[in-house]
Amino acid sequence: VAMDSMKAQGGIQMLLTAEKDAQQVISHARNFKMTRLKQAKEEADREVAQYRSNLESEYQNMISETSGSSWSTVKRLDEETEKKINSLKQTSSRVSKDVALLIKHVITVRT
């Protein structure tokens, strides 16, 4: 009976040791999992920040290109308009004498 009792004591002791080892393994696994989740969150936050930064940069470039082209278009149109106005002024000054003579003949009544 004493031998069986010792075997049982040894078996119980082995089970307690195995349980303690299993608890340590589980504890380590939980700690590793928590650490890895924290790292994954930090990596995701960095990726989101980088993506947001890239989108903002693209948006600013698009605004810059669009406003630049709008400005150049406005400037070009102003120049073209000024050229047309000057051309019309030159043409009107050349033909103003002829127009005045024509008006004079049209409104003059011969009797």
Coordinates of N, CA and C in Angstrom, one line a residue:
V1 N 0.8 -1.2 0.0 CA 0.0 0.0 0.0 C 0.9 1.2 0.0
A2 N 2.0 1.2 0.7 CA 2.9 2.3 0.8 C 3.4 2.6 -0.6
M3 N 3.7 1.6 -1.4 CA 4.3 1.8 -2.7 C 3.2 2.4 -3.6
D4 N 2.0 2.0 -3.5 CA 1.0 2.6 -4.3 C 0.7 4.0 -3.9
S5 N 0.8 4.3 -2.6 CA 0.7 5.7 -2.2 C 1.8 6.5 -2.7
M6 N 3.0 6.0 -2.7 CA 4.1 6.8 -3.3 C 4.0 7.0 -4.8
K7 N 3.5 6.0 -5.5 CA 3.3 6.2 -6.9 C 2.2 7.2 -7.1
A8 N 1.2 7.2 -6.3 CA 0.1 8.1 -6.5 C 0.6 9.5 -6.2
Q9 N 1.4 9.6 -5.1 CA 2.0 10.9 -4.7 C 2.9 11.4 -5.9
G10 N 3.7 10.6 -6.5 CA 4.6 10.9 -7.6 C 3.7 11.3 -8.8
G11 N 2.7 10.6 -9.1 CA 1.8 10.9 -10.2 C 1.1 12.3 -10.0
I12 N 0.6 12.5 -8.8 CA 0.0 13.8 -8.5 C 1.0 14.9 -8.6
Q13 N 2.2 14.7 -8.1 CA 3.3 15.7 -8.2 C 3.6 16.0 -9.7
M14 N 3.6 14.9 -10.5 CA 3.9 15.1 -12.0 C 2.7 15.9 -12.6
L15 N 1.5 15.6 -12.2 CA 0.4 16.3 -12.8 C 0.4 17.8 -12.3
L16 N 0.8 18.0 -11.1 CA 0.9 19.4 -10.6 C 2.0 20.2 -11.4
T17 N 3.1 19.5 -11.6 CA 4.2 20.1 -12.3 C 3.8 20.4 -13.8
A18 N 3.1 19.4 -14.4 CA 2.6 19.6 -15.8 C 1.6 20.7 -15.9
E19 N 0.7 20.8 -14.9 CA -0.2 21.9 -14.9 C 0.5 23.2 -14.7
K20 N 1.5 23.3 -13.9 CA 2.2 24.5 -13.7 C 2.9 24.9 -15.0
D21 N 3.5 23.9 -15.6 CA 4.2 24.2 -16.9 C 3.2 24.7 -18.0
A22 N 2.1 24.0 -18.0 CA 1.0 24.4 -19.0 C 0.6 25.9 -18.7
Q23 N 0.4 26.2 -17.5 CA 0.0 27.6 -17.1 C 1.1 28.6 -17.6
Q24 N 2.3 28.2 -17.4 CA 3.4 29.1 -17.9 C 3.4 29.3 -19.4
V25 N 3.2 28.2 -20.1 CA 3.1 28.2 -21.6 C 2.0 29.1 -22.0
I26 N 0.8 28.9 -21.4 CA -0.4 29.7 -21.7 C -0.1 31.2 -21.4
S27 N 0.5 31.4 -20.3 CA 0.8 32.8 -19.9 C 1.8 33.5 -20.9
H28 N 2.8 32.7 -21.3 CA 3.7 33.2 -22.3 C 3.0 33.5 -23.7
A29 N 2.2 32.6 -24.0 CA 1.4 32.7 -25.3 C 0.5 33.9 -25.3
R30 N -0.2 34.2 -24.1 CA -1.0 35.3 -24.0 C -0.2 36.6 -24.1
N31 N 1.0 36.6 -23.4 CA 1.8 37.8 -23.4 C 2.3 38.1 -24.9
F32 N 2.7 37.0 -25.6 CA 3.2 37.1 -26.9 C 2.0 37.7 -27.8
K33 N 0.9 37.1 -27.6 CA -0.3 37.5 -28.4 C -0.6 39.0 -28.2
M34 N -0.6 39.5 -26.9 CA -0.8 40.9 -26.6 C 0.3 41.8 -27.2
T35 N 1.5 41.3 -27.1 CA 2.6 42.1 -27.7 C 2.5 42.2 -29.2
R36 N 2.1 41.1 -29.9 CA 2.0 41.1 -31.3 C 0.8 41.9 -31.7
L37 N -0.3 41.9 -31.0 CA -1.5 42.7 -31.3 C -1.1 44.2 -31.2
K38 N -0.4 44.5 -30.2 CA 0.1 45.9 -30.0 C 1.0 46.3 -31.2
Q39 N 1.9 45.5 -31.6 CA 2.7 45.8 -32.8 C 1.9 45.9 -34.1
A40 N 1.0 45.0 -34.2 CA 0.1 45.1 -35.4 C -0.7 46.4 -35.5
K41 N -1.2 46.8 -34.3 CA -1.9 48.1 -34.3 C -1.0 49.2 -34.6
E42 N 0.2 49.2 -34.1 CA 1.1 50.3 -34.4 C 1.5 50.3 -35.8
E43 N 1.7 49.2 -36.4 CA 2.0 49.1 -37.9 C 0.8 49.6 -38.7
A44 N -0.4 49.2 -38.3 CA -1.5 49.6 -39.0 C -1.7 51.2 -38.9
D45 N -1.5 51.7 -37.7 CA -1.5 53.2 -37.6 C -0.5 53.9 -38.4
R46 N 0.7 53.3 -38.5 CA 1.7 53.9 -39.4 C 1.3 53.9 -40.8
E47 N 0.8 52.7 -41.3 CA 0.3 52.6 -42.7 C -0.8 53.5 -43.0
V48 N -1.7 53.7 -42.1 CA -2.8 54.6 -42.3 C -2.3 56.1 -42.4
A49 N -1.4 56.4 -41.5 CA -0.8 57.8 -41.5 C -0.1 58.0 -42.8
Q50 N 0.7 57.0 -43.3 CA 1.4 57.1 -44.5 C 0.4 57.3 -45.7
Y51 N -0.6 56.5 -45.7 CA -1.6 56.5 -46.8 C -2.3 57.9 -46.8
R52 N -2.7 58.3 -45.6 CA -3.3 59.6 -45.5 C -2.4 60.7 -46.0
S53 N -1.1 60.6 -45.7 CA -0.1 61.6 -46.1 C 0.0 61.6 -47.6
N54 N 0.1 60.4 -48.2 CA 0.2 60.3 -49.7 C -1.1 60.9 -50.4
L55 N -2.3 60.6 -49.8 CA -3.5 61.1 -50.4 C -3.5 62.7 -50.3
E56 N -3.1 63.2 -49.2 CA -3.0 64.6 -49.0 C -2.1 65.3 -50.0
S57 N -0.9 64.6 -50.2 CA 0.1 65.1 -51.1 C -0.4 65.1 -52.5
E58 N -1.1 64.0 -52.9 CA -1.7 64.0 -54.3 C -2.8 65.0 -54.4
Y59 N -3.6 65.2 -53.4 CA -4.6 66.2 -53.5 C -4.0 67.6 -53.6
Q60 N -3.0 67.9 -52.9 CA -2.3 69.3 -53.0 C -1.7 69.5 -54.3
N61 N -1.1 68.4 -54.9 CA -0.5 68.5 -56.2 C -1.6 68.7 -57.3
M62 N -2.7 68.0 -57.1 CA -3.8 68.2 -58.1 C -4.4 69.6 -58.0
I63 N -4.5 70.2 -56.8 CA -5.0 71.5 -56.6 C -4.0 72.5 -57.2
S64 N -2.7 72.3 -57.0 CA -1.7 73.1 -57.5 C -1.7 73.1 -59.0
E65 N -1.8 71.9 -59.6 CA -1.8 71.8 -61.1 C -3.1 72.5 -61.7
T66 N -4.2 72.2 -61.0 CA -5.5 72.8 -61.5 C -5.5 74.3 -61.4
S67 N -5.1 74.8 -60.3 CA -5.1 76.3 -60.1 C -4.1 76.9 -61.0
G68 N -2.9 76.3 -61.2 CA -1.9 76.8 -62.1 C -2.4 76.9 -63.5
S69 N -3.1 75.8 -63.9 CA -3.6 75.8 -65.3 C -4.7 76.8 -65.5
S70 N -5.5 77.0 -64.4 CA -6.6 78.0 -64.5 C -6.0 79.4 -64.6
W71 N -4.9 79.6 -63.8 CA -4.3 80.9 -63.8 C -3.7 81.2 -65.2
S72 N -3.0 80.2 -65.7 CA -2.4 80.4 -67.0 C -3.5 80.6 -68.1
T73 N -4.6 79.9 -68.0 CA -5.7 80.1 -68.9 C -6.2 81.5 -68.8
V74 N -6.5 82.0 -67.7 CA -7.0 83.3 -67.5 C -6.0 84.3 -68.1
K75 N -4.7 84.1 -67.8 CA -3.7 85.0 -68.3 C -3.7 85.0 -69.8
R76 N -3.7 83.8 -70.4 CA -3.7 83.7 -71.9 C -5.0 84.4 -72.5
L77 N -6.1 84.2 -71.8 CA -7.3 84.8 -72.4 C -7.3 86.3 -72.2
D78 N -6.7 86.8 -71.2 CA -6.5 88.3 -71.0 C -5.7 88.8 -72.1
E79 N -4.6 88.1 -72.4 CA -3.7 88.6 -73.5 C -4.4 88.6 -74.8
E80 N -5.1 87.5 -75.1 CA -5.8 87.4 -76.4 C -6.9 88.5 -76.5
T81 N -7.6 88.8 -75.4 CA -8.6 89.8 -75.4 C -8.0 91.2 -75.7
E82 N -6.8 91.4 -75.0 CA -6.1 92.7 -75.2 C -5.7 92.9 -76.6
K83 N -5.2 91.8 -77.2 CA -4.8 91.9 -78.6 C -5.9 92.2 -79.6
K84 N -7.1 91.5 -79.3 CA -8.3 91.8 -80.2 C -8.8 93.2 -80.0
I85 N -8.8 93.7 -78.8 CA -9.2 95.1 -78.5 C -8.3 96.1 -79.3
N86 N -7.0 95.9 -79.2 CA -6.0 96.7 -79.9 C -6.2 96.6 -81.4
S87 N -6.5 95.4 -81.9 CA -6.7 95.3 -83.3 C -8.0 96.0 -83.8
L88 N -9.0 95.9 -83.0 CA -10.3 96.7 -83.3 C -10.1 98.2 -83.2
K89 N -9.3 98.6 -82.3 CA -9.0 100.1 -82.2 C -8.2 100.5 -83.4
Q90 N -7.3 99.8 -83.8 CA -6.5 100.1 -85.0 C -7.4 100.2 -86.3
T91 N -8.2 99.2 -86.4 CA -9.1 99.1 -87.6 C -10.1 100.3 -87.5
S92 N -10.7 100.5 -86.4 CA -11.7 101.6 -86.3 C -11.0 103.0 -86.5
S93 N -9.8 103.2 -86.1 CA -9.1 104.5 -86.4 C -8.8 104.6 -87.9
R94 N -8.5 103.5 -88.6 CA -8.2 103.5 -90.0 C -9.5 103.9 -90.8
V95 N -10.6 103.3 -90.4 CA -11.8 103.5 -91.2 C -12.7 104.6 -90.6
S96 N -12.3 105.2 -89.6 CA -13.2 106.3 -89.0 C -13.4 107.4 -89.9
K97 N -12.4 107.8 -90.7 CA -12.5 108.9 -91.6 C -13.5 108.5 -92.7
D98 N -13.4 107.3 -93.2 CA -14.3 106.8 -94.3 C -15.7 106.7 -93.8
V99 N -15.9 106.3 -92.5 CA -17.2 106.2 -91.9 C -17.8 107.6 -91.7
A100 N -17.0 108.5 -91.3 CA -17.5 109.9 -91.1 C -17.9 110.5 -92.5
L101 N -17.1 110.3 -93.5 CA -17.5 110.8 -94.9 C -18.8 110.1 -95.3
L102 N -18.9 108.8 -95.1 CA -20.1 108.1 -95.5 C -21.4 108.6 -94.8
I103 N -21.2 108.9 -93.5 CA -22.3 109.4 -92.7 C -22.7 110.8 -93.2
K104 N -21.7 111.6 -93.5 CA -21.9 112.9 -94.0 C -22.7 112.9 -95.3
H105 N -22.4 112.0 -96.2 CA -23.1 111.8 -97.4 C -24.5 111.3 -97.3
V106 N -24.7 110.4 -96.3 CA -26.0 109.8 -96.1 C -27.0 110.8 -95.5
I107 N -26.5 111.7 -94.6 CA -27.4 112.6 -93.9 C -27.6 113.9 -94.6
T108 N -26.7 114.1 -95.6 CA -26.8 115.4 -96.4 C -27.9 115.2 -97.4
V109 N -28.8 116.2 -97.4 CA -29.9 116.1 -98.3 C -29.6 117.1 -99.4
R110 N -29.7 116.6 -100.6 CA -29.5 117.5 -101.8 C -30.9 118.0 -102.2
T111 N -30.9 119.2 -102.4 CA -32.1 119.9 -102.9 C -32.1 120.4 -104.2

